[in-house]
Amino acid sequence: DVAERMLTELATSAGGPNAEFGGWISSIRTQIVALPPRLIDELARQDQVKHVTFLPPVLSEVNDQIRSSIGVNTILEAPYGLDGSGSNVLVYDAGHVDRNHPDLAGRVTYGEAGGAAQHSTHVGGTVGGNGTNSGGTYKGMAPATAITSYFLASCNPNCLYNSPSDIESNYHDALHDHGADFATNSLASNVAINGYPCSWEGDYELTAQLIDAISGGSLGVPFMSLWAAGNERAYGTCGTGYNTTGIPATAKNNIVVGATNSNDHSMTYFSSWGPVDDGRTRPDVCAPGCQVGGDGGITSTTPGGRPRAIPSTWA
């Protein structure tokens, strides 16, 4: 109460808007607050304030230099004209792709109840955004594809590791009820950041085995899926080099994708490296997922239709 009252008075006395509070964290005696930048120095001079630090920018969705880096523009032009028309991609993530975004409107089908999420919408735009919201500047890889959106129901007890949740039922319905042709999954166990045992990296566990079975036709017909290699090297907890493949990118019959920098094709600092525990190479392929310097190099969709260009560290 004291913190909120002091901050509100500070904002009011400076003729600015009232402070917007993001919550008091009692364990570390920290108040999250939005204030006009010009008030930061004044805030730091208050006797009640012991320390001031800025919040990092919110992770957002970025994807524009990918197209030129991997030659997508070429295959969209004559004589190829491959824009994704007639295809249907299952985007499987931690929430729904925003079906109301101008770049995606009319092409996204929800397979279950739920709301749009930041990361899912970023992936959806990378896959199939048509550039409407940016005057055609920021398009996805297949700007005319249909998208079927499902999401992982739970990460309990351990996210994805020996815990496939509702993957099988969601994949089945996407394939048979909605006509999905294949799946793309920017999901992983995030072993390092979640504090799971580092020995899990590279394991061929239950979820990886399920992905292989689905690829081989356990749902009635073969159903291919792409998976992110993971961002395990970003945290250092389990190493920053080899043998850091995330789960379930350890599967044998999926396509595993790592992240490079769009402007010089160097490896990103975060994307996971193989081999997996049984010696297989991972990732299978790499594509741009960030940029050295600049604005991050990647610009994609975000819920609500606002374009952004802020660096991202999603593989």
Short mmCIF file of C-alpha atoms in Angstrom, two decimals:
data_model
loop_
_atom_site.label_atom_id
_atom_site.label_comp_id
_atom_site.label_asym_id
_atom_site.label_seq_id
_atom_site.Cartn_x
_atom_site.Cartn_y
_atom_site.Cartn_z
CA ASP A 1 0.00 0.00 0.00
CA VAL A 2 2.81 2.41 0.88
CA ALA A 3 4.59 1.65 -2.39
CA GLU A 4 1.47 2.12 -4.50
CA ARG A 5 0.52 5.35 -2.73
CA MET A 6 4.00 6.83 -3.13
CA LEU A 7 4.23 5.90 -6.80
CA THR A 8 0.74 7.22 -7.56
CA GLU A 9 1.54 10.54 -5.86
CA LEU A 10 4.80 10.77 -7.79
CA ALA A 11 3.05 10.28 -11.13
CA THR A 12 0.27 12.72 -10.26
CA SER A 13 2.60 15.44 -9.00
CA ALA A 14 4.54 15.28 -12.26
CA GLY A 15 1.38 15.84 -14.23
CA GLY A 16 1.54 12.36 -15.75
CA PRO A 17 -1.01 9.55 -15.87
CA ASN A 18 -1.63 7.44 -12.83
CA ALA A 19 0.86 4.66 -12.28
CA GLU A 20 -0.16 1.25 -13.58
CA PHE A 21 0.71 -1.52 -11.18
CA GLY A 22 1.74 -5.01 -12.21
CA GLY A 23 1.83 -6.47 -8.73
CA TRP A 24 3.79 -6.57 -5.49
CA ILE A 25 6.24 -9.48 -5.11
CA SER A 26 6.48 -9.86 -1.35
CA SER A 27 9.27 -12.46 -1.29
CA ILE A 28 11.72 -10.00 -2.82
CA ARG A 29 9.95 -6.79 -1.76
CA THR A 30 9.56 -5.57 -5.35
CA GLN A 31 6.80 -3.51 -6.93
CA ILE A 32 6.18 -3.88 -10.68
CA VAL A 33 4.92 -0.56 -12.04
CA ALA A 34 4.54 1.29 -15.36
CA LEU A 35 5.62 4.94 -15.17
CA PRO A 36 6.51 7.57 -17.78
CA PRO A 37 10.30 7.31 -18.41
CA ARG A 38 10.84 10.92 -17.29
CA LEU A 39 9.86 9.95 -13.74
CA ILE A 40 12.48 7.24 -13.28
CA ASP A 41 15.16 9.57 -11.87
CA GLU A 42 12.67 11.13 -9.46
CA LEU A 43 11.55 7.68 -8.38
CA ALA A 44 15.13 6.63 -7.62
CA ARG A 45 15.58 9.66 -5.32
CA GLN A 46 12.74 8.63 -3.01
CA ASP A 47 13.87 7.46 0.44
CA GLN A 48 11.56 4.45 0.34
CA VAL A 49 13.15 3.15 -2.86
CA LYS A 50 16.21 0.95 -2.44
CA HIS A 51 16.74 -0.16 -6.03
CA VAL A 52 15.25 0.47 -9.48
CA THR A 53 15.66 -1.78 -12.48
CA PHE A 54 13.96 -2.00 -15.85
CA LEU A 55 11.90 -4.97 -16.91
CA PRO A 56 13.24 -6.66 -20.06
CA PRO A 57 11.11 -6.26 -23.19
CA VAL A 58 8.35 -8.80 -23.62
CA LEU A 59 9.30 -11.66 -25.92
CA SER A 60 7.50 -11.15 -29.17
CA GLU A 61 7.19 -12.69 -32.57
CA VAL A 62 9.63 -11.89 -35.30
CA ASN A 63 10.05 -13.46 -38.83
CA ASP A 64 10.78 -11.54 -42.08
CA GLN A 65 14.30 -12.29 -43.35
CA ILE A 66 13.60 -16.02 -43.39
CA ARG A 67 11.96 -15.82 -46.81
CA SER A 68 14.97 -14.36 -48.59
CA SER A 69 17.45 -16.51 -46.67
CA ILE A 70 15.90 -19.83 -47.68
CA GLY A 71 14.63 -18.86 -51.12
CA VAL A 72 10.90 -18.84 -50.42
CA ASN A 73 10.30 -15.88 -52.73
CA THR A 74 11.64 -17.90 -55.66
CA ILE A 75 9.22 -20.79 -55.27
CA LEU A 76 6.28 -18.42 -54.91
CA GLU A 77 6.98 -16.94 -58.33
CA ALA A 78 6.34 -18.45 -61.76
CA PRO A 79 6.79 -21.11 -62.92
CA TYR A 80 6.46 -22.71 -59.48
CA GLY A 81 3.73 -20.67 -57.81
CA LEU A 82 3.91 -22.71 -54.61
CA ASP A 83 2.09 -20.56 -52.05
CA GLY A 84 0.51 -23.31 -49.96
CA SER A 85 -2.86 -23.31 -51.69
CA GLY A 86 -4.70 -26.55 -51.02
CA SER A 87 -2.51 -27.52 -48.07
CA ASN A 88 -3.43 -27.68 -44.38
CA VAL A 89 -0.85 -27.40 -41.61
CA LEU A 90 -1.45 -28.44 -38.01
CA VAL A 91 0.18 -25.79 -35.81
CA TYR A 92 0.58 -27.51 -32.45
CA ASP A 93 1.67 -25.20 -29.66
CA ALA A 94 0.85 -23.93 -26.17
CA GLY A 95 -2.28 -22.05 -27.27
CA HIS A 96 -4.26 -21.17 -30.38
CA VAL A 97 -3.17 -19.22 -33.44
CA ASP A 98 -5.12 -15.94 -33.58
CA ARG A 99 -7.75 -16.69 -36.24
CA ASN A 100 -8.83 -13.04 -36.33
CA HIS A 101 -5.43 -11.64 -37.27
CA PRO A 102 -5.64 -9.88 -40.67
CA ASP A 103 -2.77 -12.00 -42.01
CA LEU A 104 -4.56 -15.24 -41.09
CA ALA A 105 -8.29 -14.44 -41.09
CA GLY A 106 -10.48 -17.06 -42.73
CA ARG A 107 -7.78 -19.71 -42.86
CA VAL A 108 -7.45 -20.88 -39.24
CA THR A 109 -9.62 -23.62 -37.75
CA TYR A 110 -9.69 -24.32 -34.01
CA GLY A 111 -9.87 -27.99 -33.15
CA GLU A 112 -10.72 -27.32 -29.50
CA ALA A 113 -11.91 -24.52 -27.26
CA GLY A 114 -9.36 -21.95 -26.17
CA GLY A 115 -7.91 -18.51 -26.78
CA ALA A 116 -5.11 -17.16 -28.94
CA ALA A 117 -1.57 -17.12 -27.57
CA GLN A 118 1.50 -15.06 -28.43
CA HIS A 119 3.88 -17.86 -29.38
CA SER A 120 1.27 -19.88 -31.26
CA THR A 121 0.33 -16.84 -33.34
CA HIS A 122 3.99 -16.14 -34.06
CA VAL A 123 4.37 -19.67 -35.38
CA GLY A 124 1.14 -19.43 -37.37
CA GLY A 125 2.33 -16.25 -39.04
CA THR A 126 5.68 -17.81 -39.86
CA VAL A 127 3.89 -20.72 -41.48
CA GLY A 128 1.11 -18.93 -43.32
CA GLY A 129 0.78 -15.18 -42.74
CA ASN A 130 -0.12 -13.42 -45.99
CA GLY A 131 1.27 -9.97 -45.15
CA THR A 132 -2.07 -8.11 -45.15
CA ASN A 133 -1.24 -6.23 -41.96
CA SER A 134 2.08 -4.94 -43.33
CA GLY A 135 1.10 -4.14 -46.89
CA GLY A 136 2.62 -7.40 -48.08
CA THR A 137 6.03 -6.89 -46.44
CA TYR A 138 5.93 -9.64 -43.83
CA LYS A 139 4.62 -12.88 -45.28
CA GLY A 140 4.94 -16.41 -44.00
CA MET A 141 6.42 -19.39 -45.81
CA ALA A 142 3.12 -20.55 -47.36
CA PRO A 143 0.84 -17.48 -47.38
CA ALA A 144 -2.21 -19.31 -48.78
CA THR A 145 -2.18 -22.44 -46.61
CA ALA A 146 -4.99 -23.40 -44.25
CA ILE A 147 -4.03 -23.82 -40.60
CA THR A 148 -5.50 -26.20 -38.05
CA SER A 149 -4.77 -25.07 -34.50
CA TYR A 150 -4.50 -27.36 -31.46
CA PHE A 151 -2.53 -27.05 -28.25
CA LEU A 152 -0.90 -29.23 -25.62
CA ALA A 153 -3.32 -29.59 -22.70
CA SER A 154 -0.84 -30.01 -19.87
CA CYS A 155 2.85 -30.15 -18.99
CA ASN A 156 2.24 -32.32 -15.93
CA PRO A 157 3.99 -34.18 -14.50
CA ASN A 158 7.03 -33.22 -16.60
CA CYS A 159 6.50 -31.20 -19.74
CA LEU A 160 6.57 -33.67 -22.65
CA TYR A 161 9.26 -35.88 -21.09
CA ASN A 162 7.52 -39.28 -20.78
CA SER A 163 4.36 -37.17 -20.70
CA PRO A 164 2.75 -36.92 -24.16
CA SER A 165 -0.48 -35.42 -22.79
CA ASP A 166 -3.13 -35.22 -25.55
CA ILE A 167 -0.80 -35.27 -28.57
CA GLU A 168 -2.19 -38.52 -29.96
CA SER A 169 -5.85 -37.49 -29.76
CA ASN A 170 -5.18 -33.98 -31.09
CA TYR A 171 -3.09 -35.28 -33.99
CA HIS A 172 -5.77 -37.87 -34.77
CA ASP A 173 -8.53 -35.26 -34.91
CA ALA A 174 -6.43 -32.79 -36.90
CA LEU A 175 -5.66 -35.51 -39.44
CA HIS A 176 -9.05 -37.18 -39.76
CA ASP A 177 -11.52 -34.40 -38.86
CA HIS A 178 -9.77 -31.37 -40.34
CA GLY A 179 -7.58 -32.79 -43.10
CA ALA A 180 -4.19 -31.65 -41.83
CA ASP A 181 -1.32 -32.74 -44.08
CA PHE A 182 1.48 -32.50 -41.51
CA ALA A 183 2.26 -30.82 -38.18
CA THR A 184 4.70 -28.16 -37.05
CA ASN A 185 5.58 -28.01 -33.35
CA SER A 186 7.63 -25.29 -31.69
CA LEU A 187 7.43 -27.11 -28.36
CA ALA A 188 10.03 -28.74 -26.15
CA SER A 189 10.55 -29.86 -22.57
CA ASN A 190 12.89 -26.89 -21.90
CA VAL A 191 14.97 -29.09 -19.65
CA ALA A 192 17.49 -26.44 -18.62
CA ILE A 193 15.11 -23.59 -17.79
CA ASN A 194 12.63 -25.90 -16.05
CA GLY A 195 15.34 -27.36 -13.84
CA TYR A 196 14.78 -30.92 -15.04
CA PRO A 197 17.70 -33.41 -14.90
CA CYS A 198 20.22 -32.55 -17.60
CA SER A 199 20.50 -36.26 -18.39
CA TRP A 200 17.08 -35.97 -20.04
CA GLU A 201 18.56 -34.05 -22.97
CA GLY A 202 19.05 -36.43 -25.86
CA ASP A 203 16.83 -39.20 -24.40
CA TYR A 204 14.59 -41.29 -26.63
CA GLU A 205 11.65 -41.15 -24.22
CA LEU A 206 7.93 -41.88 -24.48
CA THR A 207 6.84 -38.74 -26.33
CA ALA A 208 9.58 -39.20 -28.93
CA GLN A 209 8.46 -42.80 -29.39
CA LEU A 210 4.86 -41.62 -29.87
CA ILE A 211 5.93 -39.11 -32.51
CA ASP A 212 7.74 -41.88 -34.37
CA ALA A 213 4.71 -44.17 -34.23
CA ILE A 214 2.47 -41.41 -35.61
CA SER A 215 4.98 -40.71 -38.40
CA GLY A 216 4.87 -44.40 -39.28
CA GLY A 217 1.09 -44.60 -39.56
CA SER A 218 -0.27 -45.45 -36.11
CA LEU A 219 -3.19 -43.06 -36.74
CA GLY A 220 -4.19 -44.87 -39.91
CA VAL A 221 -1.85 -43.17 -42.39
CA PRO A 222 1.70 -41.79 -42.05
CA PHE A 223 1.64 -38.29 -40.59
CA MET A 224 4.85 -36.26 -40.69
CA SER A 225 5.75 -33.65 -38.06
CA LEU A 226 8.42 -30.99 -37.69
CA TRP A 227 9.81 -30.16 -34.23
CA ALA A 228 12.02 -27.40 -32.91
CA ALA A 229 15.44 -28.61 -31.80
CA GLY A 230 14.97 -26.69 -28.55
CA ASN A 231 16.69 -23.68 -26.98
CA GLU A 232 18.70 -25.58 -24.36
CA ARG A 233 22.04 -23.87 -25.09
CA ALA A 234 20.65 -20.47 -24.11
CA TYR A 235 20.69 -21.14 -20.38
CA GLY A 236 24.01 -22.89 -19.81
CA THR A 237 22.55 -25.05 -17.04
CA CYS A 238 23.05 -28.23 -19.06
CA GLY A 239 25.83 -26.99 -21.30
CA THR A 240 26.18 -24.65 -24.25
CA GLY A 241 27.53 -27.12 -26.81
CA TYR A 242 26.89 -30.62 -28.06
CA ASN A 243 24.49 -33.20 -26.60
CA THR A 244 21.85 -30.58 -25.78
CA THR A 245 18.95 -31.75 -27.96
CA GLY A 246 15.54 -31.03 -26.43
CA ILE A 247 12.65 -33.42 -25.95
CA PRO A 248 10.96 -34.75 -28.14
CA ALA A 249 13.32 -33.59 -30.90
CA THR A 250 15.08 -36.87 -30.16
CA ALA A 251 12.49 -38.80 -32.19
CA LYS A 252 13.79 -40.68 -35.24
CA ASN A 253 11.13 -40.12 -37.89
CA ASN A 254 10.35 -36.42 -37.48
CA ILE A 255 12.14 -33.44 -39.04
CA VAL A 256 14.03 -31.43 -36.42
CA VAL A 257 14.81 -27.78 -37.12
CA GLY A 258 17.51 -25.64 -35.53
CA ALA A 259 17.80 -21.84 -35.62
CA THR A 260 20.47 -19.80 -37.44
CA ASN A 261 20.97 -16.05 -37.74
CA SER A 262 19.26 -14.64 -40.81
CA ASN A 263 21.87 -12.11 -41.87
CA ASP A 264 25.06 -14.21 -41.79
CA HIS A 265 23.81 -17.82 -41.48
CA SER A 266 25.79 -18.32 -38.27
CA MET A 267 24.42 -20.54 -35.52
CA THR A 268 22.34 -18.81 -32.85
CA TYR A 269 23.60 -18.93 -29.29
CA PHE A 270 20.49 -20.71 -28.03
CA SER A 271 19.48 -23.42 -30.51
CA SER A 272 20.16 -26.98 -29.34
CA TRP A 273 22.89 -29.21 -30.78
CA GLY A 274 23.08 -32.97 -31.14
CA PRO A 275 23.96 -35.71 -31.21
CA VAL A 276 21.22 -37.48 -29.26
CA ASP A 277 22.13 -40.18 -26.74
CA ASP A 278 22.18 -43.01 -29.30
CA GLY A 279 24.51 -41.05 -31.60
CA ARG A 280 22.05 -39.76 -34.22
CA THR A 281 22.61 -36.32 -35.75
CA ARG A 282 20.34 -33.47 -34.70
CA PRO A 283 19.04 -31.09 -35.95
CA ASP A 284 18.19 -32.32 -39.44
CA VAL A 285 18.01 -28.83 -40.96
CA CYS A 286 18.44 -25.24 -39.81
CA ALA A 287 16.68 -22.03 -40.83
CA PRO A 288 16.74 -18.42 -39.63
CA GLY A 289 15.30 -17.81 -36.19
CA CYS A 290 17.12 -14.65 -35.11
CA GLN A 291 19.68 -12.10 -36.34
CA VAL A 292 23.10 -10.82 -35.30
CA GLY A 293 22.39 -7.26 -34.17
CA GLY A 294 19.74 -5.16 -35.89
CA ASP A 295 16.10 -5.61 -34.91
CA GLY A 296 16.21 -9.39 -34.57
CA GLY A 297 15.72 -10.04 -38.26
CA ILE A 298 12.43 -11.82 -37.94
CA THR A 299 8.95 -10.25 -37.97
CA SER A 300 5.73 -12.22 -37.65
CA THR A 301 2.18 -12.01 -36.33
CA THR A 302 1.06 -11.31 -32.78
CA PRO A 303 -2.47 -11.56 -31.32
CA GLY A 304 -4.55 -8.48 -32.03
CA GLY A 305 -2.86 -7.70 -35.30
CA ARG A 306 -0.10 -5.35 -34.16
CA PRO A 307 3.12 -5.67 -36.21
CA ARG A 308 6.33 -5.88 -34.20
CA ALA A 309 10.06 -6.16 -34.83
CA ILE A 310 11.65 -7.13 -31.54
CA PRO A 311 14.37 -9.83 -31.25
CA SER A 312 13.12 -13.29 -30.43
CA THR A 313 14.86 -16.39 -29.14
CA TRP A 314 12.40 -19.03 -30.26
CA ALA A 315 13.76 -21.78 -32.45
#
